[in-house]
Amino acid sequence: MKLRLTLNRPGQESADIAITYDSSATVADVAAELYLADPLSPDRRGIPSGLTLAEVGHQTRTVNPDSLVIESGLRSAQTIALTRTGEQFVEVRRQAAAELVVLEGPDAGQKFGLPSGSSVVGRGAGCDVQLTDTMVSRQHLRVNVAEHVEVIDLGSANGILVNDEVTDRETVQVGDRVMIGDTTFSIRPLQSMATVGRVEATAVGFIRSPRLAPIYPGEPFAGPEVPERPRPGRFPVFLMIAPILMAVVMWMMTQQLLSLIFMAMMPLMIVASYVDELVFGKRSFKKAVEQWRLDVSQLCDDLAEANEREVASRLAEHPSVAECVTATRDLLPLLWTRRPEMPGFAEFRFGLGSASARSTIDMPDA
């Protein structure tokens, strides 16, 4: 996991940093590593006792050094500073600009003050609003209080419902019902939102993450196997001659017509078996051809549908100049659909053309 923060160093130039941590890392661990890695630290031979981090902004909050980073409330785009618990920085409780009222759920009836800026709601110990609902994620959503009140999903397991509609990000009004897990709450302002917006609208630290547009990889298709025409077997001439010769010998020995008739039936059975095999082979081949034609027709339909999906996806991969201009002017989500390392980043198209399909057909061996 990563955090992108700004390290505030009193009397020195601030530095933009990226922190990589795992789920077991504490705030004290991160503070110690930052202290040792910072070339401007006064003494890197030893780590001061009680070292922790503090959020720096309109108000400053000292972070509990024993809390896990994932539960500490630290988020990308914040400004932090190294400090020692009980010194230099003290935890300041900001004045509430809005109130979160739990309407339903395990914490029904409780009220939580929300300061202007950003607050995290969840089950984790480092959340600004900590709920006991087990269906709520550790960091479930962020509430931004500025000119408007906005709720943003933080990748929770069960998502957010605003007035019974699923959403990832929504501006809520007075009376709107927000549901997370088994908890339903509403948010009402305690002061004019215009005043909040003028005073601390810039306190909302938020970096829009890319809405990654998938690259169409193509789809594999298996071609139907072409039926093979049956090859007729050789006529059993020798099998026909042998019973006839045997019938002649038996008649000469026994002089009984019945034995001659009995032996004559064997060639008839051989001929009947040969004819039956020919008829059965032709019928089987006819059915196989009909099934092959159905499979080819289905393959053509599947390829046509895949072609429509590919055209739509590849047009989205390289938006037109007009789409880019409109997205830039209106700040549409198209601006956040690519990362720099992804193919197609900062690319757009002039007009339309032809290109080879990415889907493939695997034909059976002839």
mmCIF file of C-alpha atoms in Angstrom:
data_model
loop_
_atom_site.group_PDB
_atom_site.id
_atom_site.type_symbol
_atom_site.label_atom_id
_atom_site.label_comp_id
_atom_site.label_asym_id
_atom_site.label_seq_id
_atom_site.Cartn_x
_atom_site.Cartn_y
_atom_site.Cartn_z
ATOM 1 C CA MET A 1 0.000 0.000 0.000
ATOM 2 C CA LYS A 2 1.160 3.531 -0.755
ATOM 3 C CA LEU A 3 0.622 7.050 0.527
ATOM 4 C CA ARG A 4 1.732 10.190 -1.284
ATOM 5 C CA LEU A 5 2.262 12.961 1.263
ATOM 6 C CA THR A 6 4.042 16.264 1.739
ATOM 7 C CA LEU A 7 6.583 16.329 4.575
ATOM 8 C CA ASN A 8 6.618 19.691 6.338
ATOM 9 C CA ARG A 9 10.045 20.446 7.848
ATOM 10 C CA PRO A 10 10.052 23.589 10.040
ATOM 11 C CA GLY A 11 12.595 26.083 8.754
ATOM 12 C CA GLN A 12 13.334 23.911 5.719
ATOM 13 C CA GLU A 13 11.770 23.295 2.332
ATOM 14 C CA SER A 14 8.856 20.855 2.285
ATOM 15 C CA ALA A 15 9.314 17.596 0.387
ATOM 16 C CA ASP A 16 6.851 15.426 -1.527
ATOM 17 C CA ILE A 17 7.278 11.812 -0.442
ATOM 18 C CA ALA A 18 5.802 8.399 -1.237
ATOM 19 C CA ILE A 19 5.452 5.879 1.592
ATOM 20 C CA THR A 20 5.079 2.159 0.950
ATOM 21 C CA TYR A 21 3.819 0.152 3.912
ATOM 22 C CA ASP A 22 2.145 -3.137 4.775
ATOM 23 C CA SER A 23 -0.915 -3.830 6.888
ATOM 24 C CA SER A 24 1.128 -4.330 10.079
ATOM 25 C CA ALA A 25 3.046 -1.017 9.927
ATOM 26 C CA THR A 26 2.356 1.476 12.715
ATOM 27 C CA VAL A 27 2.588 5.250 12.620
ATOM 28 C CA ALA A 28 5.677 5.060 14.850
ATOM 29 C CA ASP A 29 7.359 2.730 12.323
ATOM 30 C CA VAL A 30 6.735 5.188 9.486
ATOM 31 C CA ALA A 31 7.877 8.152 11.591
ATOM 32 C CA ALA A 32 11.121 6.366 12.489
ATOM 33 C CA GLU A 33 11.871 5.474 8.867
ATOM 34 C CA LEU A 34 11.166 9.035 7.746
ATOM 35 C CA TYR A 35 13.456 10.410 10.439
ATOM 36 C CA LEU A 36 16.323 8.136 9.397
ATOM 37 C CA ALA A 37 15.788 8.699 5.666
ATOM 38 C CA ASP A 38 15.506 12.496 5.825
ATOM 39 C CA PRO A 39 18.945 14.002 5.088
ATOM 40 C CA LEU A 40 17.915 17.141 7.003
ATOM 41 C CA SER A 41 17.201 15.295 10.262
ATOM 42 C CA PRO A 42 19.300 16.843 13.067
ATOM 43 C CA ASP A 43 20.737 13.549 14.305
ATOM 44 C CA ARG A 44 20.211 10.345 12.342
ATOM 45 C CA ARG A 45 22.313 8.209 14.673
ATOM 46 C CA GLY A 46 19.357 7.635 16.980
ATOM 47 C CA ILE A 47 15.569 7.899 16.870
ATOM 48 C CA PRO A 48 13.983 10.293 19.404
ATOM 49 C CA SER A 49 11.596 8.648 21.826
ATOM 50 C CA GLY A 50 7.883 9.136 21.280
ATOM 51 C CA LEU A 51 8.352 10.038 17.615
ATOM 52 C CA THR A 52 5.111 10.182 15.643
ATOM 53 C CA LEU A 53 3.404 12.029 12.796
ATOM 54 C CA ALA A 54 1.115 15.034 12.822
ATOM 55 C CA GLU A 55 -1.366 16.180 10.192
ATOM 56 C CA VAL A 56 -0.631 19.790 9.291
ATOM 57 C CA GLY A 57 -3.349 22.053 7.903
ATOM 58 C CA HIS A 58 -5.727 24.698 9.148
ATOM 59 C CA GLN A 59 -5.695 22.652 12.324
ATOM 60 C CA THR A 60 -3.065 20.159 13.427
ATOM 61 C CA ARG A 61 -3.720 16.663 14.715
ATOM 62 C CA THR A 62 -1.157 14.441 16.358
ATOM 63 C CA VAL A 63 -1.538 10.832 15.244
ATOM 64 C CA ASN A 64 -1.368 8.046 17.802
ATOM 65 C CA PRO A 65 2.041 6.406 17.203
ATOM 66 C CA ASP A 66 0.742 2.966 18.195
ATOM 67 C CA SER A 67 -2.113 2.932 15.662
ATOM 68 C CA LEU A 68 -1.764 1.056 12.400
ATOM 69 C CA VAL A 69 -1.178 3.276 9.391
ATOM 70 C CA ILE A 70 -4.173 1.730 7.650
ATOM 71 C CA GLU A 71 -6.373 2.750 10.612
ATOM 72 C CA SER A 72 -4.716 6.087 11.410
ATOM 73 C CA GLY A 73 -6.779 8.256 9.082
ATOM 74 C CA LEU A 74 -3.719 9.302 7.080
ATOM 75 C CA ARG A 75 -4.585 9.775 3.417
ATOM 76 C CA SER A 76 -2.772 10.761 0.267
ATOM 77 C CA ALA A 77 -2.464 14.498 -0.490
ATOM 78 C CA GLN A 78 -2.124 15.418 3.196
ATOM 79 C CA THR A 79 0.734 17.409 4.705
ATOM 80 C CA ILE A 80 2.464 15.775 7.660
ATOM 81 C CA ALA A 81 5.303 16.602 10.011
ATOM 82 C CA LEU A 82 7.479 14.629 12.398
ATOM 83 C CA THR A 83 6.818 15.387 16.040
ATOM 84 C CA ARG A 84 7.034 13.834 19.476
ATOM 85 C CA THR A 85 3.972 12.991 21.495
ATOM 86 C CA GLY A 86 3.227 15.693 24.023
ATOM 87 C CA GLU A 87 5.610 18.194 22.413
ATOM 88 C CA GLN A 88 5.343 20.883 19.769
ATOM 89 C CA PHE A 89 2.008 19.630 18.414
ATOM 90 C CA VAL A 90 -1.107 18.827 20.369
ATOM 91 C CA GLU A 91 -4.255 17.264 19.062
ATOM 92 C CA VAL A 92 -6.741 19.985 18.267
ATOM 93 C CA ARG A 93 -10.428 19.299 17.982
ATOM 94 C CA ARG A 94 -11.799 21.325 15.121
ATOM 95 C CA GLN A 95 -15.147 23.035 15.405
ATOM 96 C CA ALA A 96 -17.963 20.931 14.005
ATOM 97 C CA ALA A 97 -19.431 22.275 10.786
ATOM 98 C CA ALA A 98 -21.916 19.425 10.308
ATOM 99 C CA GLU A 99 -23.425 16.637 12.353
ATOM 100 C CA LEU A 100 -23.724 12.970 11.435
ATOM 101 C CA VAL A 101 -26.804 11.414 13.057
ATOM 102 C CA VAL A 102 -27.113 7.609 13.102
ATOM 103 C CA LEU A 103 -30.737 6.729 12.339
ATOM 104 C CA GLU A 104 -30.579 2.923 12.198
ATOM 105 C CA GLY A 105 -28.065 0.254 13.127
ATOM 106 C CA PRO A 106 -26.003 -0.768 16.164
ATOM 107 C CA ASP A 107 -25.093 2.885 16.882
ATOM 108 C CA ALA A 108 -28.618 4.277 16.385
ATOM 109 C CA GLY A 109 -29.146 7.558 18.198
ATOM 110 C CA GLN A 110 -25.493 8.587 18.312
ATOM 111 C CA LYS A 111 -24.376 11.917 16.887
ATOM 112 C CA PHE A 112 -20.911 12.782 15.619
ATOM 113 C CA GLY A 113 -19.578 16.241 14.867
ATOM 114 C CA LEU A 114 -17.908 16.670 11.477
ATOM 115 C CA PRO A 115 -15.401 19.504 11.068
ATOM 116 C CA SER A 116 -15.009 21.319 7.802
ATOM 117 C CA GLY A 117 -12.703 19.434 5.512
ATOM 118 C CA SER A 118 -12.385 15.672 5.304
ATOM 119 C CA SER A 119 -13.490 13.035 7.822
ATOM 120 C CA VAL A 120 -13.292 9.254 7.540
ATOM 121 C CA VAL A 121 -16.180 7.045 8.659
ATOM 122 C CA GLY A 122 -15.536 3.386 9.399
ATOM 123 C CA ARG A 123 -14.925 0.678 11.951
ATOM 124 C CA GLY A 124 -11.174 1.254 12.346
ATOM 125 C CA ALA A 125 -9.658 2.859 15.414
ATOM 126 C CA GLY A 126 -8.157 5.746 13.446
ATOM 127 C CA CYS A 127 -11.427 6.881 11.857
ATOM 128 C CA ASP A 128 -12.868 10.293 12.674
ATOM 129 C CA VAL A 129 -16.276 8.636 13.078
ATOM 130 C CA GLN A 130 -15.889 5.124 14.482
ATOM 131 C CA LEU A 131 -18.891 2.794 14.229
ATOM 132 C CA THR A 132 -19.405 -0.629 15.810
ATOM 133 C CA ASP A 133 -21.320 -2.103 12.861
ATOM 134 C CA THR A 134 -19.447 -5.248 11.768
ATOM 135 C CA MET A 135 -20.750 -4.819 8.203
ATOM 136 C CA VAL A 136 -18.898 -1.503 7.930
ATOM 137 C CA SER A 137 -15.339 -1.589 6.556
ATOM 138 C CA ARG A 138 -12.373 -0.307 8.557
ATOM 139 C CA GLN A 139 -12.296 2.804 6.379
ATOM 140 C CA HIS A 140 -15.658 2.793 4.648
ATOM 141 C CA LEU A 141 -16.242 6.299 3.321
ATOM 142 C CA ARG A 142 -14.949 9.843 3.422
ATOM 143 C CA VAL A 143 -17.187 12.820 4.184
ATOM 144 C CA ASN A 144 -16.064 16.115 2.676
ATOM 145 C CA VAL A 145 -17.630 19.150 4.322
ATOM 146 C CA ALA A 146 -17.110 22.299 2.277
ATOM 147 C CA GLU A 147 -19.608 24.295 0.231
ATOM 148 C CA HIS A 148 -21.489 21.003 -0.055
ATOM 149 C CA VAL A 149 -21.433 17.768 1.908
ATOM 150 C CA GLU A 150 -20.074 14.914 -0.164
ATOM 151 C CA VAL A 151 -19.646 11.207 0.623
ATOM 152 C CA ILE A 152 -17.003 9.133 -1.185
ATOM 153 C CA ASP A 153 -16.587 5.363 -1.053
ATOM 154 C CA LEU A 154 -13.074 4.314 0.023
ATOM 155 C CA GLY A 155 -13.202 0.914 -1.661
ATOM 156 C CA SER A 156 -15.455 -0.634 0.978
ATOM 157 C CA ALA A 157 -16.699 -4.205 0.795
ATOM 158 C CA ASN A 158 -20.427 -3.386 0.946
ATOM 159 C CA GLY A 159 -20.495 0.011 -0.779
ATOM 160 C CA ILE A 160 -22.680 3.065 -0.164
ATOM 161 C CA LEU A 161 -26.390 3.609 -0.734
ATOM 162 C CA VAL A 162 -27.767 7.148 -0.843
ATOM 163 C CA ASN A 163 -31.561 7.128 -0.752
ATOM 164 C CA ASP A 164 -31.471 3.404 -1.660
ATOM 165 C CA GLU A 165 -29.304 3.971 -4.752
ATOM 166 C CA VAL A 166 -25.791 2.541 -5.018
ATOM 167 C CA THR A 167 -23.107 5.184 -5.562
ATOM 168 C CA ASP A 168 -19.357 5.686 -5.257
ATOM 169 C CA ARG A 169 -19.490 9.450 -4.828
ATOM 170 C CA GLU A 170 -22.502 11.619 -4.110
ATOM 171 C CA THR A 171 -23.378 15.088 -2.841
ATOM 172 C CA VAL A 172 -25.908 14.697 -0.030
ATOM 173 C CA GLN A 173 -28.589 17.142 1.003
ATOM 174 C CA VAL A 174 -30.397 17.623 4.294
ATOM 175 C CA GLY A 175 -32.755 14.677 4.751
ATOM 176 C CA ASP A 176 -30.849 12.276 2.497
ATOM 177 C CA ARG A 177 -30.356 8.822 4.001
ATOM 178 C CA VAL A 178 -26.909 7.267 3.634
ATOM 179 C CA MET A 179 -26.581 3.521 4.280
ATOM 180 C CA ILE A 180 -23.326 1.645 4.893
ATOM 181 C CA GLY A 181 -23.499 -1.948 6.104
ATOM 182 C CA ASP A 182 -26.447 -2.151 8.502
ATOM 183 C CA THR A 183 -26.094 1.507 9.529
ATOM 184 C CA THR A 184 -28.205 4.348 8.144
ATOM 185 C CA PHE A 185 -27.364 7.965 8.916
ATOM 186 C CA SER A 186 -28.032 11.495 7.751
ATOM 187 C CA ILE A 187 -25.841 14.593 7.761
ATOM 188 C CA ARG A 188 -27.080 18.062 8.601
ATOM 189 C CA PRO A 189 -25.033 21.277 8.546
ATOM 190 C CA LEU A 190 -24.469 23.181 11.780
ATOM 191 C CA GLN A 191 -23.383 26.370 10.013
ATOM 192 C CA SER A 192 -23.721 27.954 6.621
ATOM 193 C CA MET A 193 -22.061 25.845 3.950
ATOM 194 C CA ALA A 194 -21.029 29.026 2.163
ATOM 195 C CA THR A 195 -19.071 30.052 5.260
ATOM 196 C CA VAL A 196 -17.456 26.638 5.451
ATOM 197 C CA GLY A 197 -16.530 26.809 1.790
ATOM 198 C CA ARG A 198 -14.884 30.231 2.177
ATOM 199 C CA VAL A 199 -12.947 29.273 5.265
ATOM 200 C CA GLU A 200 -11.734 25.758 4.597
ATOM 201 C CA ALA A 201 -12.748 24.565 1.166
ATOM 202 C CA THR A 202 -9.102 23.952 0.397
ATOM 203 C CA ALA A 203 -8.758 21.678 3.424
ATOM 204 C CA VAL A 204 -10.291 18.758 1.572
ATOM 205 C CA GLY A 205 -7.324 16.665 0.470
ATOM 206 C CA PHE A 206 -8.355 14.561 -2.497
ATOM 207 C CA ILE A 207 -6.565 13.049 -5.455
ATOM 208 C CA ARG A 208 -8.868 11.601 -8.068
ATOM 209 C CA SER A 209 -7.767 8.067 -8.795
ATOM 210 C CA PRO A 210 -7.799 6.877 -12.400
ATOM 211 C CA ARG A 211 -11.023 5.297 -13.623
ATOM 212 C CA LEU A 212 -9.077 2.747 -15.575
ATOM 213 C CA ALA A 213 -10.527 2.055 -18.999
ATOM 214 C CA PRO A 214 -9.798 -1.563 -19.925
ATOM 215 C CA ILE A 215 -7.712 -2.376 -22.986
ATOM 216 C CA TYR A 216 -9.579 -4.782 -25.256
ATOM 217 C CA PRO A 217 -7.329 -7.872 -25.486
ATOM 218 C CA GLY A 218 -9.342 -9.732 -28.094
ATOM 219 C CA GLU A 219 -11.290 -12.945 -27.672
ATOM 220 C CA PRO A 220 -10.256 -16.453 -28.746
ATOM 221 C CA PHE A 221 -12.741 -18.463 -30.790
ATOM 222 C CA ALA A 222 -12.586 -22.135 -31.704
ATOM 223 C CA GLY A 223 -13.486 -22.955 -35.290
ATOM 224 C CA PRO A 224 -15.771 -25.952 -35.874
ATOM 225 C CA GLU A 225 -14.147 -29.112 -37.112
ATOM 226 C CA VAL A 226 -14.902 -29.839 -40.778
ATOM 227 C CA PRO A 227 -16.684 -33.199 -41.116
ATOM 228 C CA GLU A 228 -14.793 -35.807 -43.072
ATOM 229 C CA ARG A 229 -16.602 -37.627 -45.863
ATOM 230 C CA PRO A 230 -16.774 -41.353 -45.045
ATOM 231 C CA ARG A 231 -14.658 -43.612 -47.185
ATOM 232 C CA PRO A 232 -16.524 -46.734 -48.375
ATOM 233 C CA GLY A 233 -14.905 -49.987 -47.407
ATOM 234 C CA ARG A 234 -13.774 -52.558 -49.949
ATOM 235 C CA PHE A 235 -16.415 -54.999 -51.080
ATOM 236 C CA PRO A 236 -15.769 -58.330 -49.257
ATOM 237 C CA VAL A 237 -15.192 -60.442 -52.350
ATOM 238 C CA PHE A 238 -13.263 -63.212 -50.607
ATOM 239 C CA LEU A 239 -15.853 -63.407 -47.838
ATOM 240 C CA MET A 240 -18.444 -63.939 -50.561
ATOM 241 C CA ILE A 241 -16.478 -66.677 -52.378
ATOM 242 C CA ALA A 242 -15.596 -68.726 -49.305
ATOM 243 C CA PRO A 243 -19.213 -69.559 -48.261
ATOM 244 C CA ILE A 244 -20.117 -70.385 -51.873
ATOM 245 C CA LEU A 245 -17.234 -72.852 -52.204
ATOM 246 C CA MET A 246 -18.109 -74.352 -48.841
ATOM 247 C CA ALA A 247 -21.755 -74.748 -49.924
ATOM 248 C CA VAL A 248 -20.687 -76.592 -53.091
ATOM 249 C CA VAL A 249 -18.445 -78.951 -51.123
ATOM 250 C CA MET A 250 -21.160 -79.699 -48.537
ATOM 251 C CA TRP A 251 -23.750 -80.380 -51.255
ATOM 252 C CA MET A 252 -21.381 -82.763 -52.993
ATOM 253 C CA MET A 253 -20.788 -84.574 -49.713
ATOM 254 C CA THR A 254 -24.338 -84.621 -48.345
ATOM 255 C CA GLN A 255 -26.445 -84.246 -51.490
ATOM 256 C CA GLN A 256 -28.857 -82.218 -49.321
ATOM 257 C CA LEU A 257 -30.388 -79.086 -50.770
ATOM 258 C CA LEU A 258 -31.017 -77.644 -47.290
ATOM 259 C CA SER A 259 -27.311 -77.346 -46.525
ATOM 260 C CA LEU A 260 -26.813 -75.588 -49.853
ATOM 261 C CA ILE A 261 -29.541 -73.052 -49.023
ATOM 262 C CA PHE A 262 -28.132 -72.509 -45.518
ATOM 263 C CA MET A 263 -24.637 -71.772 -46.792
ATOM 264 C CA ALA A 264 -26.035 -69.473 -49.503
ATOM 265 C CA MET A 265 -27.510 -67.195 -46.794
ATOM 266 C CA MET A 266 -24.064 -66.176 -45.597
ATOM 267 C CA PRO A 267 -23.179 -64.163 -48.758
ATOM 268 C CA LEU A 268 -26.557 -62.438 -48.507
ATOM 269 C CA MET A 269 -25.805 -61.384 -44.922
ATOM 270 C CA ILE A 270 -22.384 -60.078 -45.960
ATOM 271 C CA VAL A 271 -23.907 -57.985 -48.773
ATOM 272 C CA ALA A 272 -26.615 -56.645 -46.437
ATOM 273 C CA SER A 273 -23.982 -55.610 -43.861
ATOM 274 C CA TYR A 274 -21.932 -53.847 -46.539
ATOM 275 C CA VAL A 275 -24.957 -51.922 -47.842
ATOM 276 C CA ASP A 276 -26.043 -50.982 -44.300
ATOM 277 C CA GLU A 277 -22.586 -49.578 -43.579
ATOM 278 C CA LEU A 278 -22.733 -47.430 -46.714
ATOM 279 C CA VAL A 279 -26.183 -46.055 -45.867
ATOM 280 C CA PHE A 280 -25.257 -45.372 -42.236
ATOM 281 C CA GLY A 281 -22.069 -43.566 -43.281
ATOM 282 C CA LYS A 282 -23.960 -41.298 -45.675
ATOM 283 C CA ARG A 283 -26.570 -40.436 -43.049
ATOM 284 C CA SER A 284 -23.918 -39.692 -40.417
ATOM 285 C CA PHE A 285 -22.014 -37.483 -42.833
ATOM 286 C CA LYS A 286 -25.179 -35.578 -43.723
ATOM 287 C CA LYS A 287 -25.926 -34.916 -40.040
ATOM 288 C CA ALA A 288 -22.319 -33.865 -39.408
ATOM 289 C CA VAL A 289 -22.490 -31.384 -42.308
ATOM 290 C CA GLU A 290 -25.735 -29.893 -40.958
ATOM 291 C CA GLN A 291 -24.195 -29.505 -37.489
ATOM 292 C CA TRP A 292 -21.055 -27.961 -38.997
ATOM 293 C CA ARG A 293 -23.153 -25.386 -40.834
ATOM 294 C CA LEU A 294 -24.964 -24.525 -37.590
ATOM 295 C CA ASP A 295 -21.619 -24.168 -35.790
ATOM 296 C CA VAL A 296 -20.265 -21.915 -38.554
ATOM 297 C CA SER A 297 -23.400 -19.764 -38.394
ATOM 298 C CA GLN A 298 -23.064 -19.460 -34.610
ATOM 299 C CA LEU A 299 -19.375 -18.597 -34.968
ATOM 300 C CA CYS A 300 -20.255 -15.832 -37.443
ATOM 301 C CA ASP A 301 -22.805 -14.411 -34.982
ATOM 302 C CA ASP A 302 -20.271 -14.558 -32.131
ATOM 303 C CA LEU A 303 -17.643 -12.845 -34.289
ATOM 304 C CA ALA A 304 -20.103 -10.102 -35.244
ATOM 305 C CA GLU A 305 -20.921 -9.432 -31.579
ATOM 306 C CA ALA A 306 -17.234 -9.497 -30.653
ATOM 307 C CA ASN A 307 -16.511 -7.075 -33.482
ATOM 308 C CA GLU A 308 -19.069 -4.611 -32.103
ATOM 309 C CA ARG A 309 -17.517 -4.866 -28.645
ATOM 310 C CA GLU A 310 -14.029 -4.437 -30.082
ATOM 311 C CA VAL A 311 -14.984 -1.379 -32.127
ATOM 312 C CA ALA A 312 -16.575 0.287 -29.089
ATOM 313 C CA SER A 313 -13.628 -0.590 -26.835
ATOM 314 C CA ARG A 314 -10.961 0.527 -29.296
ATOM 315 C CA LEU A 315 -12.759 3.803 -29.946
ATOM 316 C CA ALA A 316 -12.743 4.357 -26.179
ATOM 317 C CA GLU A 317 -9.031 3.480 -26.017
ATOM 318 C CA HIS A 318 -8.227 6.376 -28.345
ATOM 319 C CA PRO A 319 -10.884 9.079 -27.911
ATOM 320 C CA SER A 320 -11.450 11.644 -30.614
ATOM 321 C CA VAL A 321 -10.083 15.167 -30.426
ATOM 322 C CA ALA A 322 -13.604 16.502 -29.857
ATOM 323 C CA GLU A 323 -14.115 14.126 -26.919
ATOM 324 C CA CYS A 324 -10.784 15.180 -25.397
ATOM 325 C CA VAL A 325 -11.596 18.873 -25.758
ATOM 326 C CA THR A 326 -15.042 18.384 -24.205
ATOM 327 C CA ALA A 327 -13.616 16.312 -21.337
ATOM 328 C CA THR A 328 -10.953 18.941 -20.652
ATOM 329 C CA ARG A 329 -13.471 21.762 -20.694
ATOM 330 C CA ASP A 330 -16.085 20.021 -18.522
ATOM 331 C CA LEU A 331 -13.651 17.965 -16.369
ATOM 332 C CA LEU A 332 -15.296 14.711 -17.400
ATOM 333 C CA PRO A 333 -14.142 11.269 -16.167
ATOM 334 C CA LEU A 334 -12.305 10.713 -19.458
ATOM 335 C CA LEU A 335 -9.438 12.756 -17.995
ATOM 336 C CA TRP A 336 -8.805 10.047 -15.399
ATOM 337 C CA THR A 337 -9.004 6.874 -17.483
ATOM 338 C CA ARG A 338 -5.279 6.267 -18.039
ATOM 339 C CA ARG A 339 -2.103 6.076 -16.015
ATOM 340 C CA PRO A 340 1.140 7.283 -17.620
ATOM 341 C CA GLU A 341 2.546 3.753 -17.782
ATOM 342 C CA MET A 342 -0.509 2.382 -19.595
ATOM 343 C CA PRO A 343 -0.697 1.994 -23.387
ATOM 344 C CA GLY A 344 -2.758 4.720 -24.993
ATOM 345 C CA PHE A 345 -1.850 7.360 -22.395
ATOM 346 C CA ALA A 346 -2.213 10.888 -23.835
ATOM 347 C CA GLU A 347 -3.174 9.458 -27.251
ATOM 348 C CA PHE A 348 -6.180 10.441 -29.319
ATOM 349 C CA ARG A 349 -7.361 9.793 -32.864
ATOM 350 C CA PHE A 350 -8.012 11.818 -35.979
ATOM 351 C CA GLY A 351 -10.902 10.260 -37.897
ATOM 352 C CA LEU A 352 -11.572 6.558 -38.398
ATOM 353 C CA GLY A 353 -9.745 3.805 -40.226
ATOM 354 C CA SER A 354 -9.336 0.055 -40.492
ATOM 355 C CA ALA A 355 -7.243 -2.167 -38.254
ATOM 356 C CA SER A 356 -6.730 -5.871 -37.785
ATOM 357 C CA ALA A 357 -9.026 -7.518 -35.284
ATOM 358 C CA ARG A 358 -7.509 -8.628 -31.997
ATOM 359 C CA SER A 359 -9.775 -11.654 -31.724
ATOM 360 C CA THR A 360 -8.414 -14.929 -33.058
ATOM 361 C CA ILE A 361 -9.951 -18.097 -34.491
ATOM 362 C CA ASP A 362 -8.276 -21.386 -33.655
ATOM 363 C CA MET A 363 -9.052 -23.720 -36.536
ATOM 364 C CA PRO A 364 -8.755 -27.474 -35.999
ATOM 365 C CA ASP A 365 -6.062 -29.351 -37.836
ATOM 366 C CA ALA A 366 -7.198 -30.537 -41.239
#
